[in-house]
Coordinates of C-alpha atoms in Angstrom, one line a residue:
M1 CA 13.6 -102.6 9.7
R2 CA 12.2 -103.4 13.1
R3 CA 8.9 -105.2 13.0
L4 CA 6.2 -103.3 14.8
L5 CA 3.5 -105.0 16.8
L6 CA 0.0 -103.9 15.8
A7 CA -1.7 -102.4 18.8
V8 CA -5.4 -102.2 18.4
L9 CA -8.0 -99.8 19.6
V10 CA -11.1 -102.0 20.4
L11 CA -14.3 -100.2 19.5
A12 CA -17.3 -102.2 20.7
V13 CA -19.9 -99.9 19.5
A14 CA -23.0 -98.5 21.2
L15 CA -26.2 -100.3 21.8
A16 CA -28.7 -97.6 21.8
G17 CA -24.7 -106.9 1.3
C18 CA -25.1 -103.5 -10.6
S19 CA -25.1 -105.0 -13.3
G20 CA -26.7 -102.1 -15.1
V21 CA -27.2 -98.7 -13.5
P22 CA -29.9 -96.4 -14.9
T23 CA -28.9 -92.8 -15.0
T24 CA -32.2 -91.1 -14.5
G25 CA -35.1 -91.4 -12.1
P26 CA -37.3 -89.5 -9.7
V27 CA -35.9 -87.4 -6.9
E28 CA -37.4 -88.0 -3.4
R29 CA -36.4 -85.5 -0.8
V30 CA -36.9 -86.2 2.9
S31 CA -35.9 -83.3 5.1
A32 CA -36.5 -82.1 8.6
A33 CA -34.4 -79.0 8.0
P34 CA -33.9 -76.2 5.5
G35 CA -31.0 -75.9 3.2
R36 CA -28.8 -72.9 2.9
L37 CA -30.6 -71.7 -0.2
N38 CA -34.1 -72.1 1.1
P39 CA -35.6 -68.6 1.0
G40 CA -38.3 -69.5 3.5
V41 CA -41.9 -68.4 3.7
E42 CA -42.8 -65.3 5.7
I43 CA -45.0 -66.2 8.6
A44 CA -46.9 -63.3 10.1
P45 CA -48.1 -64.3 13.6
A46 CA -51.3 -62.8 14.8
P47 CA -52.7 -62.6 18.3
P48 CA -55.8 -64.5 19.2
G49 CA -59.1 -63.2 17.7
R50 CA -62.1 -62.4 19.7
N51 CA -64.2 -65.4 20.6
A52 CA -61.8 -67.8 18.8
T53 CA -62.5 -71.5 19.2
A54 CA -60.4 -73.8 21.2
I55 CA -58.7 -75.3 18.2
T56 CA -58.1 -71.9 16.6
V57 CA -56.3 -70.7 19.7
V58 CA -54.0 -73.8 19.7
E59 CA -53.3 -73.6 16.0
G60 CA -52.6 -69.9 16.3
F61 CA -50.2 -70.6 19.2
L62 CA -48.4 -73.2 17.1
H63 CA -47.9 -70.8 14.2
A64 CA -46.8 -68.0 16.5
M65 CA -44.1 -70.2 18.0
A66 CA -42.7 -70.7 14.5
S67 CA -42.1 -67.0 14.0
Y68 CA -39.4 -65.4 16.0
Q69 CA -40.3 -62.2 17.9
P70 CA -38.5 -60.7 20.9
D71 CA -39.7 -62.6 23.9
Y72 CA -42.2 -64.3 21.6
S73 CA -44.8 -61.7 22.6
V74 CA -47.5 -62.8 20.1
A75 CA -47.2 -66.4 21.2
R76 CA -47.5 -65.4 24.8
A77 CA -50.8 -63.7 24.0
Y78 CA -52.4 -67.2 23.6
L79 CA -51.4 -68.1 27.2
T80 CA -52.8 -67.5 30.6
P81 CA -50.9 -64.9 32.6
E82 CA -49.4 -67.6 34.8
A83 CA -48.4 -69.8 31.8
S84 CA -46.8 -66.8 30.1
R85 CA -44.8 -66.0 33.2
T86 CA -43.3 -69.6 33.4
W87 CA -43.0 -70.5 29.7
S88 CA -39.3 -70.5 28.4
P89 CA -39.2 -70.6 24.6
E90 CA -35.4 -70.5 24.7
A91 CA -35.3 -74.0 26.3
G92 CA -35.1 -75.7 22.9
V93 CA -37.2 -76.8 20.0
R94 CA -39.1 -80.0 19.2
I95 CA -39.9 -80.6 15.5
Y96 CA -42.8 -82.9 14.9
A97 CA -43.8 -84.8 11.8
E98 CA -46.3 -83.4 9.3
G99 CA -49.8 -84.9 9.0
N100 CA -50.6 -84.8 12.7
P101 CA -53.2 -82.2 13.3
V102 CA -54.4 -81.0 16.7
V103 CA -57.3 -83.1 17.9
A104 CA -59.8 -80.8 19.7
T105 CA -63.2 -81.0 21.4
E106 CA -65.2 -78.0 22.5
T107 CA -63.1 -77.8 25.7
N108 CA -59.7 -79.2 25.1
A109 CA -57.0 -79.8 22.4
T110 CA -54.2 -82.3 22.2
L111 CA -51.3 -82.8 19.8
R112 CA -50.0 -86.4 19.3
A113 CA -47.2 -86.7 16.8
P114 CA -43.7 -88.3 16.2
V115 CA -40.9 -85.9 17.0
V116 CA -38.4 -86.1 14.1
G117 CA -35.7 -83.8 15.7
T118 CA -34.8 -81.4 18.4
L119 CA -32.8 -78.3 18.9
D120 CA -31.0 -77.7 22.1
S121 CA -30.5 -74.2 23.6
Q122 CA -27.4 -73.8 21.4
G123 CA -29.3 -74.5 18.2
A124 CA -27.8 -78.0 17.6
Y125 CA -30.0 -80.4 15.8
R126 CA -30.4 -84.0 16.9
Q127 CA -32.7 -86.7 15.5
S128 CA -35.4 -88.0 17.8
T129 CA -37.6 -91.1 18.2
E130 CA -39.9 -89.5 20.8
T131 CA -43.6 -89.3 20.3
I132 CA -45.2 -86.3 21.9
E133 CA -48.7 -86.2 23.3
H134 CA -49.4 -82.8 24.7
D135 CA -52.6 -81.5 26.2
F136 CA -52.5 -77.7 26.0
G137 CA -54.7 -77.2 29.1
L138 CA -57.4 -74.9 27.6
V139 CA -59.2 -72.7 30.1
R140 CA -61.5 -69.7 29.9
D141 CA -60.0 -66.4 31.1
D142 CA -61.8 -63.7 33.0
D143 CA -63.0 -62.3 29.6
D144 CA -64.5 -65.8 28.7
Q145 CA -61.8 -66.3 26.0
W146 CA -60.0 -69.6 25.5
R147 CA -56.3 -69.5 26.6
I148 CA -53.6 -72.1 27.0
S149 CA -52.5 -73.0 30.6
N150 CA -50.1 -75.8 29.7
P151 CA -47.6 -74.7 27.0
P152 CA -44.9 -77.1 25.9
A153 CA -41.4 -76.9 27.2
G154 CA -39.6 -74.7 24.7
L155 CA -40.9 -74.4 21.2
L156 CA -43.0 -77.1 19.4
I157 CA -42.9 -76.6 15.6
S158 CA -44.1 -78.7 12.6
E159 CA -41.5 -79.8 10.0
Y160 CA -43.0 -77.5 7.4
L161 CA -43.0 -74.4 9.6
F162 CA -39.5 -75.3 10.8
S163 CA -38.2 -75.4 7.3
S164 CA -39.7 -72.0 6.6
A165 CA -38.9 -70.3 9.9
F166 CA -35.3 -71.6 10.7
T167 CA -32.1 -71.3 8.8
R168 CA -29.0 -73.6 9.0
V169 CA -25.7 -71.8 9.8
T170 CA -22.3 -73.3 10.4
P171 CA -20.1 -71.7 13.0
Y172 CA -16.5 -72.9 12.9
F173 CA -13.9 -73.8 15.6
Y174 CA -10.3 -74.8 15.4
A175 CA -9.2 -78.4 15.4
P176 CA -6.5 -79.2 18.1
G177 CA -3.3 -77.3 17.2
G178 CA -5.2 -74.4 15.5
S179 CA -4.2 -75.1 11.9
W180 CA -7.6 -75.6 10.4
L181 CA -11.3 -75.3 11.2
V182 CA -14.1 -77.7 12.1
P183 CA -17.8 -77.1 11.3
D184 CA -20.4 -77.1 14.1
P185 CA -23.9 -76.6 12.4
R186 CA -26.7 -74.8 14.2
F187 CA -30.2 -73.7 13.4
Y188 CA -31.5 -70.3 14.2
P189 CA -34.8 -68.4 13.5
R190 CA -34.6 -66.5 10.3
G191 CA -33.9 -62.8 10.5
P192 CA -31.4 -60.6 12.1
G193 CA -31.1 -62.8 15.1
A194 CA -29.4 -65.5 13.0
Y195 CA -26.5 -63.0 12.3
E196 CA -26.1 -62.4 16.0
G197 CA -26.5 -66.0 16.9
T198 CA -23.7 -67.0 14.5
A199 CA -21.2 -64.5 16.1
R200 CA -22.3 -65.5 19.6
A201 CA -21.7 -69.1 18.8
V202 CA -18.1 -68.4 17.8
V203 CA -17.5 -66.3 20.9
W204 CA -19.1 -68.8 23.3
G205 CA -17.6 -72.0 21.9
A206 CA -18.6 -75.3 20.3
T207 CA -21.7 -77.3 21.1
E208 CA -21.5 -79.7 24.0
W209 CA -21.0 -82.7 21.7
L210 CA -18.2 -81.2 19.6
A211 CA -16.4 -79.2 22.4
P212 CA -14.1 -82.0 23.6
A213 CA -12.7 -82.4 20.0
V214 CA -11.8 -78.8 19.2
E215 CA -10.0 -75.8 20.7
P216 CA -11.9 -73.8 23.4
A217 CA -13.2 -70.3 22.8
L218 CA -11.0 -67.4 23.8
P219 CA -11.6 -66.6 27.4
G220 CA -13.2 -63.3 28.6
I221 CA -14.6 -62.3 25.2
R222 CA -18.3 -61.4 24.8
L223 CA -20.5 -60.3 21.9
A224 CA -21.7 -56.7 22.0
S225 CA -23.5 -56.7 18.6
A226 CA -23.6 -58.3 15.2
V227 CA -25.4 -56.6 12.3
V228 CA -25.2 -56.8 8.5
T229 CA -25.1 -53.6 6.6
S230 CA -27.0 -52.8 3.4
T231 CA -23.7 -53.6 1.5
G232 CA -23.4 -57.0 3.0
V233 CA -20.7 -56.4 5.6
A234 CA -21.2 -58.3 8.9
R235 CA -20.0 -55.9 11.6
V236 CA -19.1 -57.8 14.8
E237 CA -18.4 -55.8 17.9
L238 CA -17.0 -57.5 21.0
T239 CA -16.3 -56.6 24.6
R240 CA -12.9 -57.6 26.0
G241 CA -11.9 -59.3 29.2
A242 CA -9.1 -58.3 31.5
S243 CA -6.5 -58.2 28.7
D244 CA -6.4 -57.5 25.0
L245 CA -5.9 -60.1 22.3
D246 CA -2.6 -60.5 20.6
P247 CA -2.3 -60.3 16.8
A248 CA -2.4 -64.1 16.4
Q249 CA -5.6 -64.3 18.5
R250 CA -7.3 -61.6 16.6
I251 CA -6.5 -63.4 13.3
A252 CA -7.8 -66.7 14.7
L253 CA -11.0 -65.1 15.9
A254 CA -11.5 -63.2 12.6
T255 CA -10.9 -66.4 10.7
Q256 CA -13.6 -68.2 12.6
L257 CA -16.1 -65.4 12.0
V258 CA -15.3 -65.1 8.3
W259 CA -15.8 -68.8 7.7
S260 CA -19.0 -68.8 9.9
Y261 CA -20.6 -66.0 7.9
R262 CA -20.2 -67.9 4.7
S263 CA -23.5 -69.5 5.7
F264 CA -25.3 -66.3 4.6
E265 CA -25.6 -65.4 0.9
S266 CA -26.3 -61.9 2.0
V267 CA -22.9 -61.5 3.6
V268 CA -19.9 -60.6 1.4
A269 CA -17.4 -59.4 4.0
V270 CA -16.8 -59.3 7.8
S271 CA -15.3 -56.6 10.1
V272 CA -14.6 -57.3 13.7
G273 CA -13.3 -55.2 16.6
W274 CA -13.9 -53.9 20.1
A275 CA -17.2 -52.0 20.7
G276 CA -16.7 -48.3 20.3
D277 CA -13.3 -48.7 18.5
E278 CA -12.3 -48.9 14.9
P279 CA -12.5 -52.5 13.4
W280 CA -9.3 -54.4 13.7
A281 CA -6.9 -54.3 10.8
V282 CA -6.3 -58.0 10.1
E283 CA -3.4 -59.1 7.9
P284 CA -3.5 -59.4 5.0
Y285 CA -7.0 -58.0 4.4
G286 CA -7.3 -54.9 6.5
Q287 CA -10.5 -53.8 8.3
V288 CA -12.9 -55.5 5.9
I289 CA -12.3 -59.1 5.3
P290 CA -14.0 -60.9 2.3
V291 CA -15.9 -64.1 3.2
T292 CA -13.5 -65.9 0.8
G293 CA -10.6 -64.9 3.1
F294 CA -8.4 -67.3 5.0
P295 CA -8.6 -70.2 2.6
E296 CA -5.8 -72.0 4.4
A297 CA -8.2 -72.7 7.3
D298 CA -10.4 -74.9 5.2
P299 CA -11.6 -78.0 7.1
A300 CA -10.9 -80.0 3.9
P301 CA -7.3 -80.1 2.6
R302 CA -6.9 -77.8 -0.4
Q303 CA -3.5 -79.2 -1.6
G304 CA -4.5 -82.9 -1.7
S305 CA -4.7 -85.0 -4.9
R306 CA -8.0 -85.0 -6.7
Q307 CA -7.3 -88.3 -8.5
L308 CA -9.3 -91.5 -8.1
F309 CA -7.2 -94.5 -7.2
G310 CA -8.1 -98.2 -6.9
L311 CA -6.9 -101.8 -6.8
E312 CA -6.7 -103.8 -10.0
Q313 CA -5.5 -107.4 -9.8
G314 CA -4.0 -106.5 -6.5
Q315 CA -2.0 -103.5 -7.7
V316 CA -2.5 -99.9 -6.8
V317 CA -3.6 -97.9 -9.9
R318 CA -4.6 -94.4 -10.8
V319 CA -8.1 -94.9 -12.3
M320 CA -8.4 -93.5 -15.8
E321 CA -11.9 -93.0 -17.2
G322 CA -13.1 -95.5 -19.8
P323 CA -14.0 -99.1 -20.2
G324 CA -11.4 -101.9 -19.8
S325 CA -8.5 -102.3 -17.5
G326 CA -5.6 -101.4 -19.8
Q327 CA -5.9 -97.6 -19.3
N328 CA -5.3 -97.5 -15.6
L329 CA -1.8 -96.4 -14.5
R330 CA 0.1 -98.6 -12.0
V331 CA 1.6 -96.2 -9.4
A332 CA 3.0 -98.4 -6.6
P333 CA 5.3 -101.1 -8.1
G334 CA 6.0 -102.6 -4.7
V335 CA 2.3 -103.6 -4.2
T336 CA 1.4 -106.7 -6.2
A337 CA -1.3 -108.6 -4.3
A338 CA -3.2 -106.2 -2.0
T339 CA -6.7 -106.6 -0.8
H340 CA -7.3 -103.1 0.4
A341 CA -5.3 -99.8 0.1
A342 CA -5.3 -96.1 0.6
V343 CA -3.2 -93.2 -0.7
R344 CA -2.0 -90.3 1.4
Q345 CA -3.5 -86.8 0.5
D346 CA -0.3 -85.6 -1.1
A347 CA -0.4 -88.7 -3.4
L348 CA 3.2 -89.6 -2.5
V349 CA 2.7 -92.7 -0.4
A350 CA 0.2 -95.6 -0.3
V351 CA -0.6 -98.1 2.4
A352 CA -1.7 -101.6 1.4
V353 CA -3.2 -104.7 3.2
S354 CA -1.5 -107.9 2.2
A355 CA -3.1 -110.8 0.3
D356 CA -4.0 -112.8 3.4
R357 CA -5.2 -109.6 5.1
S358 CA -2.8 -110.0 8.0
G359 CA -0.2 -107.4 7.2
L360 CA -0.1 -103.6 6.7
E361 CA 2.6 -102.2 4.4
L362 CA 3.7 -98.7 3.4
A363 CA 4.5 -98.2 -0.3
P364 CA 6.0 -95.0 -1.7
L365 CA 4.4 -94.2 -5.1
G366 CA 6.8 -94.8 -8.0
E367 CA 9.1 -97.1 -6.0
A368 CA 9.3 -100.9 -5.7
V369 CA 9.6 -100.6 -2.0
L370 CA 7.4 -102.0 0.9
R371 CA 7.8 -101.1 4.5
P372 CA 6.0 -103.4 7.0
L373 CA 3.9 -101.6 9.6
G374 CA 2.5 -104.5 11.6
T375 CA 0.1 -107.4 11.6
S376 CA -3.4 -108.2 12.7
A377 CA -5.8 -110.9 11.4
G378 CA -8.6 -109.8 9.0
L379 CA -7.5 -106.3 8.2
R380 CA -9.9 -104.2 6.2
R381 CA -9.9 -100.8 4.3
P382 CA -7.3 -98.3 5.7
Q383 CA -7.4 -94.5 5.6
F384 CA -4.8 -91.8 6.1
S385 CA -5.6 -89.0 8.4
R386 CA -4.9 -85.4 7.6
E387 CA -1.7 -85.6 9.7
G388 CA -0.5 -88.7 7.9
A389 CA -1.5 -91.3 10.5
V390 CA -3.0 -94.6 9.2
W391 CA -6.3 -95.9 10.6
V392 CA -7.5 -99.4 9.8
N393 CA -10.2 -101.8 11.1
N394 CA -10.4 -105.6 11.1
D395 CA -13.0 -108.4 11.1
A396 CA -13.1 -108.4 14.9
G397 CA -14.5 -104.8 14.9
E398 CA -11.2 -103.3 16.1
L399 CA -9.7 -100.1 14.9
A400 CA -5.9 -99.4 14.9
V401 CA -4.0 -96.1 14.5
V402 CA -0.4 -95.8 13.5
S403 CA 1.5 -92.5 13.7
P404 CA 3.5 -91.0 10.8
Q405 CA 6.6 -92.1 12.6
G406 CA 5.5 -95.7 12.4
E407 CA 4.5 -96.2 16.0
W408 CA 1.2 -97.9 16.8
A409 CA -0.8 -96.3 19.6
L410 CA -3.2 -98.1 21.9
G411 CA -6.2 -95.9 22.4
T412 CA -9.4 -96.1 24.4
A413 CA -13.1 -96.1 23.6
T414 CA -15.6 -94.8 26.0
D415 CA -19.5 -94.6 26.3
L416 CA -19.8 -97.2 23.5
G417 CA -21.5 -100.6 23.6
E418 CA -22.1 -103.8 21.6
G419 CA -21.4 -104.2 17.9
L420 CA -18.7 -104.6 15.3
I421 CA -17.3 -101.9 13.0
Q422 CA -17.8 -102.8 9.4
A423 CA -16.5 -99.6 7.8
F424 CA -15.4 -96.1 8.9
R425 CA -14.3 -92.8 7.4
L426 CA -12.5 -90.0 9.2
S427 CA -13.8 -86.5 8.6
P428 CA -11.5 -84.2 6.5
D429 CA -10.5 -82.3 9.7
G430 CA -9.9 -85.5 11.7
T431 CA -12.1 -84.6 14.7
R432 CA -15.0 -86.9 13.8
V433 CA -15.4 -90.4 12.4
A434 CA -18.4 -91.9 10.6
L435 CA -18.9 -95.6 11.4
V436 CA -20.9 -98.4 9.9
V437 CA -21.7 -100.8 12.8
Q438 CA -23.1 -104.3 12.7
R439 CA -25.4 -105.0 15.6
P440 CA -25.6 -108.4 17.2
G441 CA -28.7 -109.2 15.3
G442 CA -27.0 -108.5 12.0
Q443 CA -28.5 -105.0 11.3
Q444 CA -25.9 -102.5 10.0
V445 CA -26.4 -98.9 11.1
L446 CA -24.7 -95.5 10.7
G447 CA -23.3 -93.3 13.5
L448 CA -21.0 -90.5 14.2
A449 CA -18.4 -90.2 17.0
R450 CA -15.8 -87.7 18.1
V451 CA -12.0 -88.2 17.8
T452 CA -10.0 -86.7 20.6
D453 CA -6.5 -87.0 21.9
A454 CA -5.9 -87.6 25.6
D455 CA -2.2 -87.5 26.3
T456 CA -1.5 -88.2 22.6
L457 CA -3.6 -91.4 22.6
P458 CA -6.6 -91.4 20.3
V459 CA -10.0 -91.6 21.9
V460 CA -13.3 -92.3 20.1
D461 CA -16.4 -91.4 22.0
G462 CA -19.7 -89.5 21.8
W463 CA -21.4 -92.1 19.5
R464 CA -24.6 -90.9 17.9
E465 CA -26.6 -93.2 15.7
L466 CA -28.1 -91.6 12.6
N467 CA -31.4 -92.8 11.2
V468 CA -31.2 -92.7 7.3
A469 CA -34.6 -94.3 6.6
T470 CA -36.9 -92.3 4.3
G471 CA -40.6 -92.6 3.8
S472 CA -40.3 -95.2 1.0
L473 CA -37.3 -96.9 2.4
A474 CA -38.2 -97.9 5.9
Q475 CA -35.8 -100.9 6.4
L476 CA -32.3 -100.1 5.3
T477 CA -28.9 -101.7 5.7
V478 CA -26.0 -99.3 5.7
L479 CA -23.1 -100.6 3.5
D480 CA -20.6 -97.8 3.3
V481 CA -20.1 -94.1 4.1
G482 CA -17.9 -91.2 3.1
W483 CA -17.5 -87.5 3.7
R484 CA -18.9 -85.4 0.8
A485 CA -18.0 -82.2 2.7
A486 CA -16.7 -81.3 6.1
D487 CA -20.3 -81.4 7.5
S488 CA -22.1 -83.9 5.2
L489 CA -22.0 -87.5 4.2
L490 CA -22.8 -89.9 1.4
V491 CA -24.2 -93.2 2.6
L492 CA -24.6 -96.4 0.6
V493 CA -27.7 -98.4 1.6
S494 CA -29.6 -101.5 0.7
D495 CA -33.3 -102.1 1.1
G496 CA -32.9 -105.9 0.5
R497 CA -33.6 -105.6 -3.2
T498 CA -31.7 -102.5 -4.5
T499 CA -28.8 -100.4 -3.4
S500 CA -28.6 -96.6 -3.6
V501 CA -26.8 -93.6 -2.2
L502 CA -28.2 -91.0 0.2
A503 CA -26.9 -87.5 1.0
V504 CA -27.0 -87.0 4.7
A505 CA -26.2 -84.0 6.9
Q506 CA -23.8 -84.9 9.7
D507 CA -26.5 -84.2 12.3
G508 CA -29.2 -86.2 10.4
S509 CA -31.3 -83.1 9.7
T510 CA -31.5 -83.9 6.0
V511 CA -31.6 -87.2 4.2
V512 CA -31.8 -87.0 0.4
P513 CA -31.8 -90.0 -2.0
I514 CA -29.5 -89.2 -5.0
G515 CA -29.6 -92.5 -6.9
P516 CA -28.6 -94.4 -8.9
S517 CA -32.0 -96.0 -9.6
A518 CA -32.5 -99.8 -9.7
A519 CA -28.9 -100.8 -8.9
T520 CA -28.8 -104.1 -7.1
D521 CA -25.1 -104.8 -6.2
L522 CA -23.3 -101.6 -5.2
V523 CA -20.8 -102.2 -2.4
E524 CA -18.4 -99.3 -2.0
L525 CA -18.2 -95.5 -2.1
A526 CA -15.3 -93.3 -3.0
V527 CA -16.1 -89.8 -1.6
A528 CA -14.0 -86.7 -0.8
P529 CA -14.8 -83.0 -0.7
G530 CA -14.5 -81.2 -4.1
V531 CA -14.4 -84.3 -6.3
P532 CA -17.2 -86.3 -8.0
P533 CA -18.5 -89.1 -5.8
M534 CA -17.9 -92.7 -7.2
V535 CA -19.6 -95.9 -6.4
R536 CA -18.4 -99.5 -7.2
S537 CA -20.4 -102.6 -7.9
A538 CA -19.5 -106.1 -6.7
E539 CA -18.5 -106.9 -10.2
G540 CA -16.0 -104.0 -10.3
A541 CA -17.9 -101.5 -12.3
V542 CA -17.4 -97.9 -11.2
W543 CA -20.1 -95.2 -11.6
R544 CA -19.6 -91.5 -11.4
Y545 CA -22.1 -89.0 -9.9
N546 CA -23.0 -86.2 -12.2
S547 CA -26.2 -84.9 -10.5
D548 CA -29.0 -86.4 -8.5
F549 CA -30.1 -89.6 -10.2
R550 CA -27.7 -89.1 -13.1
W551 CA -24.7 -91.4 -12.9
S552 CA -22.3 -92.4 -15.7
S553 CA -20.0 -95.3 -16.3
H554 CA -16.4 -94.5 -15.3
A555 CA -14.3 -97.6 -15.1
T556 CA -14.5 -101.4 -14.8
G557 CA -12.4 -104.3 -13.3
L558 CA -11.6 -102.7 -9.9
T559 CA -11.8 -104.5 -6.5
T560 CA -11.7 -101.3 -4.5
I561 CA -11.7 -97.5 -5.1
F562 CA -10.6 -94.5 -3.0
Y563 CA -9.6 -90.9 -3.1
P564 CA -6.6 -89.7 -1.1

């Protein structure tokens, strides 16, 4: 078979290292954002009271900003007429850290606080390292009452009020080709506006960051209304453009809406149609579609293997639970001395890195056959994409991609900078990649980038670094990463003494330690949607996640572990 040269995609990434594992321990949660199940606390905003002090006026304004009202009329009552006229609460949201009260004198009030995150006008969250110092410009009005003449741009909300007043929802958009969906999380104020915001997001399209990696919204469609009935049916009415939608387009739009409304526990079904007409009858569900509908559009493959695989003495094995190495099942007889490997999602083919880490070889499971794919010095852990392509990085910080047909494609990397890729994981839908990058000074950080195709050549861009430090773990080295779900990660970190796993939202809005406690030498994760996460120690012990800070021994003697 013709030897293929390994073409590499150089990713020089943006500027901007257990013997016994305890299975219990405390749970520390660090979060700038609410989870799906957070019921929230009702915040009833009140207008300024008569003869309110300067600090009372500012604190009342901060609380009123955290409670959505049409046009934020209560919040505007704290402003001077001119400030009310020019203030634009829809410009975005800045979320500031707790423990930073307003500092006030008799005549002015200032808030100085770290900003932990922001929301743009589409509701997309992004971590922040900004520190805000805002003077509210208190003045006396004609009635001798304190009013604010200098409101912040957009909304300014504390972490606590944000977690109570906003809800996280996940609109979905099609990956290129339109076969499966991609999540695009947003945050909206709690209440009926969140239902409408979800439908509007689907109709308008993906956020600015994700848009280059997904299919665009259907042209000419606008949202007329979106309400949820007392029986839990989200009724979405649209206005059409110059032409109607064909049946395939209606099904695609309905699929996006159904998946997007899964964010709400109160919604059990969705109907969609043109304003003033009967809802569309969408095959195979009819006019009312359950939120469990269209399972085939899942961002994570539903037909893939759920088995844990690994390398044992250089051989690809299916990992069987229990101590000792004799129970594991050898599945790729052709692989005898691999250093790294991966198994395709259908569990029919493996790819292995040779003993000297210079060759990449394809190995059908159950057959003593190897097919050379190419060479490159210092190859590391490979991964199959959902389409069957193989991605692999090397010691030089390069990333290579080979098609299912065996052709290596030279791609491009844009808007990136200095650093070396140490580890990577493609998202289940293939539109994003999580990267562990070593900076020139040796620090290893986590970031997310888009994966797009330009003229069939892979492009990795849009790098966004994610800060995973928590209050008690300020200095962390990121060791490994994996996708727990289509919109969330597990991250293996070291604080210099111990190693542990964090659950991290893809936008960094939540960072939650999940254990194990006091482990000192964890080095690798095996993570995939719908299966128990695994973590491996340097000595080859494998631990299985059962619940937060509860991990159990699963296997020993493995040099790497991976799910298909």
